[in-house]
Coordinates of C-alpha atoms in Angstrom, one line a residue:
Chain A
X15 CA -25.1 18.9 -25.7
X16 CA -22.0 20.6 -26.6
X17 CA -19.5 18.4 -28.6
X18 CA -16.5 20.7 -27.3
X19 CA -17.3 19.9 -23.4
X20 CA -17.4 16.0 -24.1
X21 CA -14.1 16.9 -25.5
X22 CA -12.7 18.4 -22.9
X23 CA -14.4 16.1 -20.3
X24 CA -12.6 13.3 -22.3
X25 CA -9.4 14.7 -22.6
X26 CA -9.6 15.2 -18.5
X27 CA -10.7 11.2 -18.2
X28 CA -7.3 10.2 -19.3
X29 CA -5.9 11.5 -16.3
X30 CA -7.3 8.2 -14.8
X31 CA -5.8 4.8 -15.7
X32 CA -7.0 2.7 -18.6
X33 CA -8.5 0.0 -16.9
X34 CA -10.8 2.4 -15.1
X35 CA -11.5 4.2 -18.4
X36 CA -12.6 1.0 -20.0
X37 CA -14.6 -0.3 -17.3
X38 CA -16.5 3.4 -16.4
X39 CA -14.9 6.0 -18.9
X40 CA -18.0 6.2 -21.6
X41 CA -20.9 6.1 -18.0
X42 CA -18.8 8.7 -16.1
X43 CA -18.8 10.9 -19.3
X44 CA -22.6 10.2 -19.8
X45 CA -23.1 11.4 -16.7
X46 CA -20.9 14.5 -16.6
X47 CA -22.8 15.5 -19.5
X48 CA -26.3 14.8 -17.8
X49 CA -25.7 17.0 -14.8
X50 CA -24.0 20.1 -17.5
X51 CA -26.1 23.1 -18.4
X52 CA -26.9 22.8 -22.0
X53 CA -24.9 26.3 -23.2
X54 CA -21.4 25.0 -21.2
X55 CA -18.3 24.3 -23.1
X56 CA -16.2 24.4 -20.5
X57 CA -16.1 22.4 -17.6
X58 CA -17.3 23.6 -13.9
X59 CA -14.1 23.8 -11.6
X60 CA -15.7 21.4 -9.1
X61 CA -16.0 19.0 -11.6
X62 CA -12.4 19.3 -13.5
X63 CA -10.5 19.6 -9.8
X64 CA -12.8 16.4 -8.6
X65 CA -12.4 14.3 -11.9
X66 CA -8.2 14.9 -11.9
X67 CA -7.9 14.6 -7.9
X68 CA -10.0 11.0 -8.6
X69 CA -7.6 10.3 -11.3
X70 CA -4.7 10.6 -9.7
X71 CA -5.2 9.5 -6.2
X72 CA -6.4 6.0 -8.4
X73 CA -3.2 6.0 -10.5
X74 CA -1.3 6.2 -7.1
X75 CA -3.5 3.4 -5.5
X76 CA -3.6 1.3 -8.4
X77 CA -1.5 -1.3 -6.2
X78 CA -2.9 -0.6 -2.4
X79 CA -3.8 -3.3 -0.2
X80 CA -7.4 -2.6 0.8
X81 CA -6.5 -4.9 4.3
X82 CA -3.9 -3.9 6.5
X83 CA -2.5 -7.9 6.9
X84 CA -2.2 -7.5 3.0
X85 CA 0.0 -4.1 3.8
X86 CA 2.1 -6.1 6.3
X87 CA 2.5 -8.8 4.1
X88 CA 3.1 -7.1 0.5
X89 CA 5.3 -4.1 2.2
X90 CA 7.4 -6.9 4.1
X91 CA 7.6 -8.6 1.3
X92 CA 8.9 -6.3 -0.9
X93 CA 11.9 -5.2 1.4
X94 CA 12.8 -8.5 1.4
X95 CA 13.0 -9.0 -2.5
X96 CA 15.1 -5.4 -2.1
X97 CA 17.7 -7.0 0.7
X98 CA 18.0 -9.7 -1.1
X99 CA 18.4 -8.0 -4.5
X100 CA 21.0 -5.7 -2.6
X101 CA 23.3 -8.7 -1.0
X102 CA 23.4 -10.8 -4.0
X103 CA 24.8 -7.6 -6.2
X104 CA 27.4 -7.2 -3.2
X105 CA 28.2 -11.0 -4.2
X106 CA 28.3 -10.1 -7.6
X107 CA 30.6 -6.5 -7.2
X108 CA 32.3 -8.2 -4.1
X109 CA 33.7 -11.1 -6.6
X110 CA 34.4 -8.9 -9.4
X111 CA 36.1 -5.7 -7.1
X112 CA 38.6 -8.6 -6.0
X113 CA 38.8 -10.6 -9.0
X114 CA 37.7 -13.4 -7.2
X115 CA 35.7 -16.2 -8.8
X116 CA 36.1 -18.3 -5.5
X117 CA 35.6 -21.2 -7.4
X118 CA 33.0 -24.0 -6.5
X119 CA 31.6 -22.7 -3.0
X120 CA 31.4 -19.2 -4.4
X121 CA 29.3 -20.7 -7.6
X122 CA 26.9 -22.6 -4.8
X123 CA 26.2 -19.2 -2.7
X124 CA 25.8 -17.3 -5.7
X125 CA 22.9 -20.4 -6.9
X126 CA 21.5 -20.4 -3.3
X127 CA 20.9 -16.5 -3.5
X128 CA 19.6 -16.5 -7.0
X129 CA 16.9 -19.2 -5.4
X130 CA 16.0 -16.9 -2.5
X131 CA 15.5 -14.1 -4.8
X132 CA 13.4 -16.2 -7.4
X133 CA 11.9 -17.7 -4.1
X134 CA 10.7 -14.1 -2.7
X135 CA 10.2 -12.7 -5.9
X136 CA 7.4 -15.4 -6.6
X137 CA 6.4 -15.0 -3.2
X138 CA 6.9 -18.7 -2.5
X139 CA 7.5 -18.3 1.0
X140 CA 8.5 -21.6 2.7
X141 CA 11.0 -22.2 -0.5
X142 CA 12.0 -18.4 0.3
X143 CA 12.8 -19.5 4.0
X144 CA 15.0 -22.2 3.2
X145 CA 17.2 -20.7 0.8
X146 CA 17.5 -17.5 2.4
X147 CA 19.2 -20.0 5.4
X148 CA 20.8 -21.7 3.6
X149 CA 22.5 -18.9 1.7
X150 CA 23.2 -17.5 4.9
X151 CA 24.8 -20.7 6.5
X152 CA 26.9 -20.8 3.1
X153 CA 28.0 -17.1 3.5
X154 CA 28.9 -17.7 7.6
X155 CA 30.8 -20.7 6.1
X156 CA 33.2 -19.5 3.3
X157 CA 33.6 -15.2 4.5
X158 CA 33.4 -16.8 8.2
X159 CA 31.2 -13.5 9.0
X160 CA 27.5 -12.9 9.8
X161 CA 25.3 -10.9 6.8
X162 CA 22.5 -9.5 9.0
X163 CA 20.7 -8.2 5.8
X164 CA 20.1 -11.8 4.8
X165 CA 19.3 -12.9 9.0
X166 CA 16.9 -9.8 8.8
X167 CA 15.3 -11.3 5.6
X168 CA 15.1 -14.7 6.9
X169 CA 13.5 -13.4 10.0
X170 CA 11.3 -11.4 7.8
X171 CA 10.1 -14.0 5.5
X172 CA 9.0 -16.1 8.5
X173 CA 6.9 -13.4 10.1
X174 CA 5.4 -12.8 6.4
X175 CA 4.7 -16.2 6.4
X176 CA 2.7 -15.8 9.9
X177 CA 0.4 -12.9 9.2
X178 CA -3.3 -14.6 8.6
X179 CA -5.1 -13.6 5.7
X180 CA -2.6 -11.9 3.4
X181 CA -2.5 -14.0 -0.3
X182 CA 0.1 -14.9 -2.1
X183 CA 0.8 -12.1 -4.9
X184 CA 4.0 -13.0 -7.0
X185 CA 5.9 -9.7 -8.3
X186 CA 6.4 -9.1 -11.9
X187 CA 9.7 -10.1 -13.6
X188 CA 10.8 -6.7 -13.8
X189 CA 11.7 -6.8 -10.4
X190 CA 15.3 -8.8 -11.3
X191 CA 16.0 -5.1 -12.1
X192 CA 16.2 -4.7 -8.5
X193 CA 19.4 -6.2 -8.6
X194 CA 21.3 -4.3 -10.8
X195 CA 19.3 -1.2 -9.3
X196 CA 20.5 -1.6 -5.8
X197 CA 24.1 -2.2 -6.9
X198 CA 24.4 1.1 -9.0
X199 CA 22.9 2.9 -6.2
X200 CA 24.5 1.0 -3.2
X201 CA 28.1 1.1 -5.1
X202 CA 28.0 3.9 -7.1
X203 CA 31.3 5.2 -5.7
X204 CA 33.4 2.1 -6.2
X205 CA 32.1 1.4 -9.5
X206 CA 33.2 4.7 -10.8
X207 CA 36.1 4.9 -8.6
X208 CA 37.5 1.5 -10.1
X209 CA 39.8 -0.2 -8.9
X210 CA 40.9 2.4 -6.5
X211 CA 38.9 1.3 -3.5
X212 CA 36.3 3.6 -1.7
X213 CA 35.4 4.0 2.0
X214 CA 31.8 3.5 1.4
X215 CA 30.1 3.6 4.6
X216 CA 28.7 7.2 4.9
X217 CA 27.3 6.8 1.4
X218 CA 25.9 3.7 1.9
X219 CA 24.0 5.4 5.4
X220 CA 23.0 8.2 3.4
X221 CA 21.6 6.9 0.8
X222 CA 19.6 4.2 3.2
X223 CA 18.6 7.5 4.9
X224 CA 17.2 9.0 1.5
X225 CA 15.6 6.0 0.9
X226 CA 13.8 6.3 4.4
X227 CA 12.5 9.6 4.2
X228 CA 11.2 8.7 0.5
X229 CA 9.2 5.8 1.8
X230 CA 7.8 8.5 5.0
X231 CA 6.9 10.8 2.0
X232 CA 4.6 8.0 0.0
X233 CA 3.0 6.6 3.4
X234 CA 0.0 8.4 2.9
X235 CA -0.5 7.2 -0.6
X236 CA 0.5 3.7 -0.1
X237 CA 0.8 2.3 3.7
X238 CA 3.4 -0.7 2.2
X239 CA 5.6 2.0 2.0
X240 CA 6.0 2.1 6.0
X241 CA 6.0 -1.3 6.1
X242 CA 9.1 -1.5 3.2
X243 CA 11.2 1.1 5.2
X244 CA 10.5 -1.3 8.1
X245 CA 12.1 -4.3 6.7
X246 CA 15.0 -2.2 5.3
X247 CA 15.5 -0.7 8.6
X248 CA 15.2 -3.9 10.4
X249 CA 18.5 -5.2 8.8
X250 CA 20.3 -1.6 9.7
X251 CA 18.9 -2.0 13.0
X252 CA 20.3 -5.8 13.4
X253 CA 23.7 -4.3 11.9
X254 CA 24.2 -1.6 14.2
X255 CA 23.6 -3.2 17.3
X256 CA 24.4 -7.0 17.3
X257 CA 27.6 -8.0 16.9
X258 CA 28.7 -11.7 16.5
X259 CA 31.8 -13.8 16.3
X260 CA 34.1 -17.0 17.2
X261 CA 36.9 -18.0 18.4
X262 CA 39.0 -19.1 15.3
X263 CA 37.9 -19.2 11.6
X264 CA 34.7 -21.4 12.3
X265 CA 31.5 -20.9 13.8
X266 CA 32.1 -24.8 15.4
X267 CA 34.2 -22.6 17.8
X268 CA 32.9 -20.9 21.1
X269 CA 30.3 -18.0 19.8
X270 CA 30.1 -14.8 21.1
X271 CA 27.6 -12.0 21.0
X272 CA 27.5 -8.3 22.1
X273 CA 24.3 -6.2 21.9
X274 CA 25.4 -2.7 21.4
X275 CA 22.9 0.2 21.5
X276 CA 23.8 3.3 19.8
X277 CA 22.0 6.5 19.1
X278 CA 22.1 5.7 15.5
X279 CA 21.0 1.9 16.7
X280 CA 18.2 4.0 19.2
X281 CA 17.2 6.3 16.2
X282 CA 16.7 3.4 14.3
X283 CA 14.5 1.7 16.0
X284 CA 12.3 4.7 17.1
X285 CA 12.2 5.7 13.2
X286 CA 10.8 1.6 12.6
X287 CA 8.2 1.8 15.5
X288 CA 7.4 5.3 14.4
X289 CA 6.8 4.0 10.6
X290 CA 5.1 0.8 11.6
X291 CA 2.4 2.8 13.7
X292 CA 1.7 5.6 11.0
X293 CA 1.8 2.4 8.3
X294 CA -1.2 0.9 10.7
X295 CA -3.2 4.0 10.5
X296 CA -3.1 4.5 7.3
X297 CA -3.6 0.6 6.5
X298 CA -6.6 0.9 8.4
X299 CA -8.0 4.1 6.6
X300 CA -6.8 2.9 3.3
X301 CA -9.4 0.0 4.1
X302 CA -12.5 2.3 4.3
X303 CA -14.6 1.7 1.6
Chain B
X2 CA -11.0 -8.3 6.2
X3 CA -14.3 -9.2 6.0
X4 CA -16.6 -6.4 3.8
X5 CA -18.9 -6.5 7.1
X6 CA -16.4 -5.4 9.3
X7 CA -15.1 -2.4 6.9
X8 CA -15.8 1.1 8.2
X9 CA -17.7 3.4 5.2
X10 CA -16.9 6.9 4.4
X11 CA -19.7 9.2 4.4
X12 CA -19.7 9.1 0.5
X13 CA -19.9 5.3 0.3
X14 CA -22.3 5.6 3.3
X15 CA -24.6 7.8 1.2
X16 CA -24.9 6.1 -1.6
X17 CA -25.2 2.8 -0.3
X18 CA -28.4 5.0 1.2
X19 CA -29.4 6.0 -1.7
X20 CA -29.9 2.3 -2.8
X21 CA -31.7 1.0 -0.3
X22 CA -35.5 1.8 -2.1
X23 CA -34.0 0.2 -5.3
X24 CA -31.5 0.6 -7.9
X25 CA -31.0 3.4 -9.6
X26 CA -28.3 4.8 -12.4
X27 CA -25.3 7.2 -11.6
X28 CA -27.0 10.8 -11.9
X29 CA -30.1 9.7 -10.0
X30 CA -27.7 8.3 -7.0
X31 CA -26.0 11.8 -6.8
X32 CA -29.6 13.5 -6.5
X33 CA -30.6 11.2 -4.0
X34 CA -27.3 11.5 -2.5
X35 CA -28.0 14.9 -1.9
X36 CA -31.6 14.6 -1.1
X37 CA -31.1 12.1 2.3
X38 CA -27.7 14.2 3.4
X39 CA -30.2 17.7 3.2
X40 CA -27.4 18.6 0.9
X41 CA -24.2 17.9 3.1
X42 CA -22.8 15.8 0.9
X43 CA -22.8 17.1 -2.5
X44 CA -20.7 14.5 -4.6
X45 CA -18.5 15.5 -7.7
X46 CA -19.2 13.2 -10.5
X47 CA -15.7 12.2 -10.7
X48 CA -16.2 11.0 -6.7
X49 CA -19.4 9.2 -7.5
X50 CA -18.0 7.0 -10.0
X51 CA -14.5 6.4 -7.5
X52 CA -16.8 5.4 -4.5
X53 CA -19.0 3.5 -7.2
X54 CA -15.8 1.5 -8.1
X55 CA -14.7 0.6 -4.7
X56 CA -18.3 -0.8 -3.4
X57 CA -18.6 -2.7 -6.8
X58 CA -15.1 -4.0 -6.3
X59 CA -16.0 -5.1 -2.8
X60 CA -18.7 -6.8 -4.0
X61 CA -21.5 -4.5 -1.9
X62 CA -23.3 -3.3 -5.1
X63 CA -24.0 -4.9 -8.7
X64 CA -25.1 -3.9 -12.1
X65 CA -28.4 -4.5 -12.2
X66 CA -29.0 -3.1 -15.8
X67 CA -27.5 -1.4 -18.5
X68 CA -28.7 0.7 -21.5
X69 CA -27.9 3.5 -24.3
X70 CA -28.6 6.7 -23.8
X71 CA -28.0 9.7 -25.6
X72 CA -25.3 7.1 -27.4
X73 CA -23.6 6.5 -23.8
X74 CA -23.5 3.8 -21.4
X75 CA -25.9 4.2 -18.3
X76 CA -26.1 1.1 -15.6
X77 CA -28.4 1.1 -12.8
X78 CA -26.9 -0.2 -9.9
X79 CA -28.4 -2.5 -6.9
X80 CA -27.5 -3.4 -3.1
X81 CA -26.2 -7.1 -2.9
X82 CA -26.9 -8.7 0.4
X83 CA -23.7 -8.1 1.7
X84 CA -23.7 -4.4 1.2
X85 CA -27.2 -4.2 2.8
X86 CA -25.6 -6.0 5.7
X87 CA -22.6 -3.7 5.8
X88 CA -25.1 -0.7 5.3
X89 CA -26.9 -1.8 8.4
X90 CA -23.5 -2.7 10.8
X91 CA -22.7 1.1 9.6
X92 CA -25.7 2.7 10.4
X93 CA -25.8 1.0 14.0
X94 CA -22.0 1.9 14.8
X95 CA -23.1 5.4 13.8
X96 CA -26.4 5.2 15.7
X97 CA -23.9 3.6 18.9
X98 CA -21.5 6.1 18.6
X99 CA -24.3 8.9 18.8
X100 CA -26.2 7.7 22.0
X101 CA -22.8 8.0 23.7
X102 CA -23.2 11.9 23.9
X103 CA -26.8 12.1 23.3
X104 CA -27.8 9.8 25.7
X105 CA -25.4 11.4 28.1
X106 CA -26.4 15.0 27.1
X107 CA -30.1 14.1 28.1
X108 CA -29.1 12.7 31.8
X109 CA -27.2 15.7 32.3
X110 CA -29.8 18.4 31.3
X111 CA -32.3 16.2 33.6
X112 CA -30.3 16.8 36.3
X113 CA -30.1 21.0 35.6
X114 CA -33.2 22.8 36.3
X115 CA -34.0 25.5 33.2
X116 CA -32.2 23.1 30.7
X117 CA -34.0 21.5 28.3
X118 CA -32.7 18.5 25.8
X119 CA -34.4 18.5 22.8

């Protein structure tokens, strides 16, 4: 057995992840080195192409649901912790752009979305639920507007909480970074442009559009991509075409609602049915064993 | 999902196969592999090992064994009852989905005089 092909078998094994190495690294080598010709130092194509390709596609899959419920639920989920993440740095940037502390009300919303966050970050749904209201009521009350990000996340949460089957799997706390992630990105252009304000809008679609077509690209590797993009493009979707108001500064006051359908609204839409039927497909081939 | 109900690619088909006349270790499974396919499926060791990972993480085979060789790990693996069960549900989907054209093939050459439907 050649000492310089186990050595370059080995140094091809760490392509895979460590946990996979520990559990079949010293077998798979074993093996290798079984099935090899006795004068080889050098390994055979079809095994070097086959042993990286393996490698890789179970770096990329370290995370994948193996159940497409589990998909729905984790890739929901997830855009929620990201909406969230998003609106409560808009609180944050929002307060500081207009050196407004807001005093006691502005100190309760900022606690209520810090508990929705924690909430969906911990994937303690009913608790998630609740706060996510109640921030909402809280923001309806004091900037006497709708957020639809937070409605979508609220709705969200409550079909998460519906799908059978799918277990409760908390995030890691590195996903707080979320927060100061989606600010940077979402408000780059103010931030820098301080205090001078900055029309944001086509940034902020842009970006959301980059976003989408990132999460189409990693569908095949990872069907909770689709379902991410879905939940992110459910609160675009909710923006661009309902509209709601009162009569007056309170919500007390006759309501009224518009649905408006646009061809962004339109392409919206067909790009989440789109995602959620490819996201399907490949949940369900994901799940082969 | 339930690991009954889960559909198997042909390389976790195969070597679920390969373990139904008892365990065996890693490089015997790949020549038996090969053996039952009549060497259509020719797996890469690095895709033995991947396919051996997902059915031992869904719980359809075990580690019946495991010795030194050579100074290297080798473990023989076995068929738990639930990937016999899942082995069997595959194998009669496959055998379903077949007799839907062969079945029909054979009515139709019956019908055509000079054909014959082996």
């Amino acid at each position: 057995m050649s000492d310089a092909l186990a050595g370059r078998y080995g140094l091809l094994l760490r392509v895979y992840p460590a946990r996979y190495r520990e559990q079949w690294g010293d077998e798979l080598l074993g093996t290798l080195m079984t099935r090899a010709d006795a004068e080889r130092t050098w390994p055979p194509a079809r095994e070097a192409t086959a042993l990286v390709a393996a490698g890789l596609r179970m770096r990329l899959r370290a995370n994948q649901a193996r159940d497409p419920h589990v998909a729905w639920a984790h890739g929901l989920r997830t855009a929620v912790v990201i909406l969230l993440s998003a609106e409560l740095g808009h609180l944050v940037v929002g307060n500081v752009l207009s050196a407004d502390t807001g005093g006691r009300s502005a100190l309760a919303l900022l606690l209520l979305a810090v508990l929705a966050l924690v909430a969906a970050i911990r994937d303690r749904r009913r608790a998630a639920v609740l706060a996510t209201l109640g921030w909402e009521a809280m923001h309806v009350w004091i900037h006497n507007d709708v957020s639809f990000p937070i409605v979508a996340a609220a709705v969200l949460l409550v079909i998460v909480s519906l799908i059978p089957g799918a277990p409760r799997r908390p995030l890691g706390v590195a996903w707080g970074l979320a927060v100061p992630a989606t600010t940077v990105l979402l408000w780059a252009p103010s931030l820098i442009a301080f205090p001078e304000p900055v029309y944001l809008y086509p940034y902020q679609q842009s970006t959301i559009l980059i976003v989408a077509m990132l999460c189409a690209a990693a569908t095949p590797f990872d069907s909770q991509a689709a379902f991410v993009m879905v939940g992110l493009l459910t609160a675009e979707f909710l923006q661009a075409t309902v509209r709601v108001w009162w009569a007056g500064d309170s919500p007390s006051n006759t309501v009224y609602h518009d649905v408006t359908v646009s061809w962004w609204s339109a392409s919206l839409g067909a790009v989440s049915v789109g995602l959620l039927l490819v996201g399907q497909l490949t949940a369900r081939r994901q799940a082969r064993l | 999902m339930s690991n009954q109900r889960r559909r198997l690619q042909a390389p976790s088909y195969f070597v679920l196969a390969s373990l139904l006349d008892g365990p065996r270790h890693g490089y015997a499974v790949l020549g038996q592999v090969e053996a039952l396919s009549e060497g259509r499926v020719r797996l890469a060791t690095g895709t033995l090992y991947a396919v051996l990972d997902r059915l031992h993480g869904a719980e359809l085979i075990e580690i019946v064994s495991e010795e030194i060789v050579n100074g290297r790990t080798r473990r023989s693996y076995a068929l738990t009852p639930t990937g016999r069960e899942t082995l069997r549900a595959e194998a009669a989907r496959l055998a379903a989905d077949a007799a839907v054209v062969t079945d029909r093939m054979h009515r139709s050459a019956t019908r055509l005089p000079g054909v014959t439907f082996a």
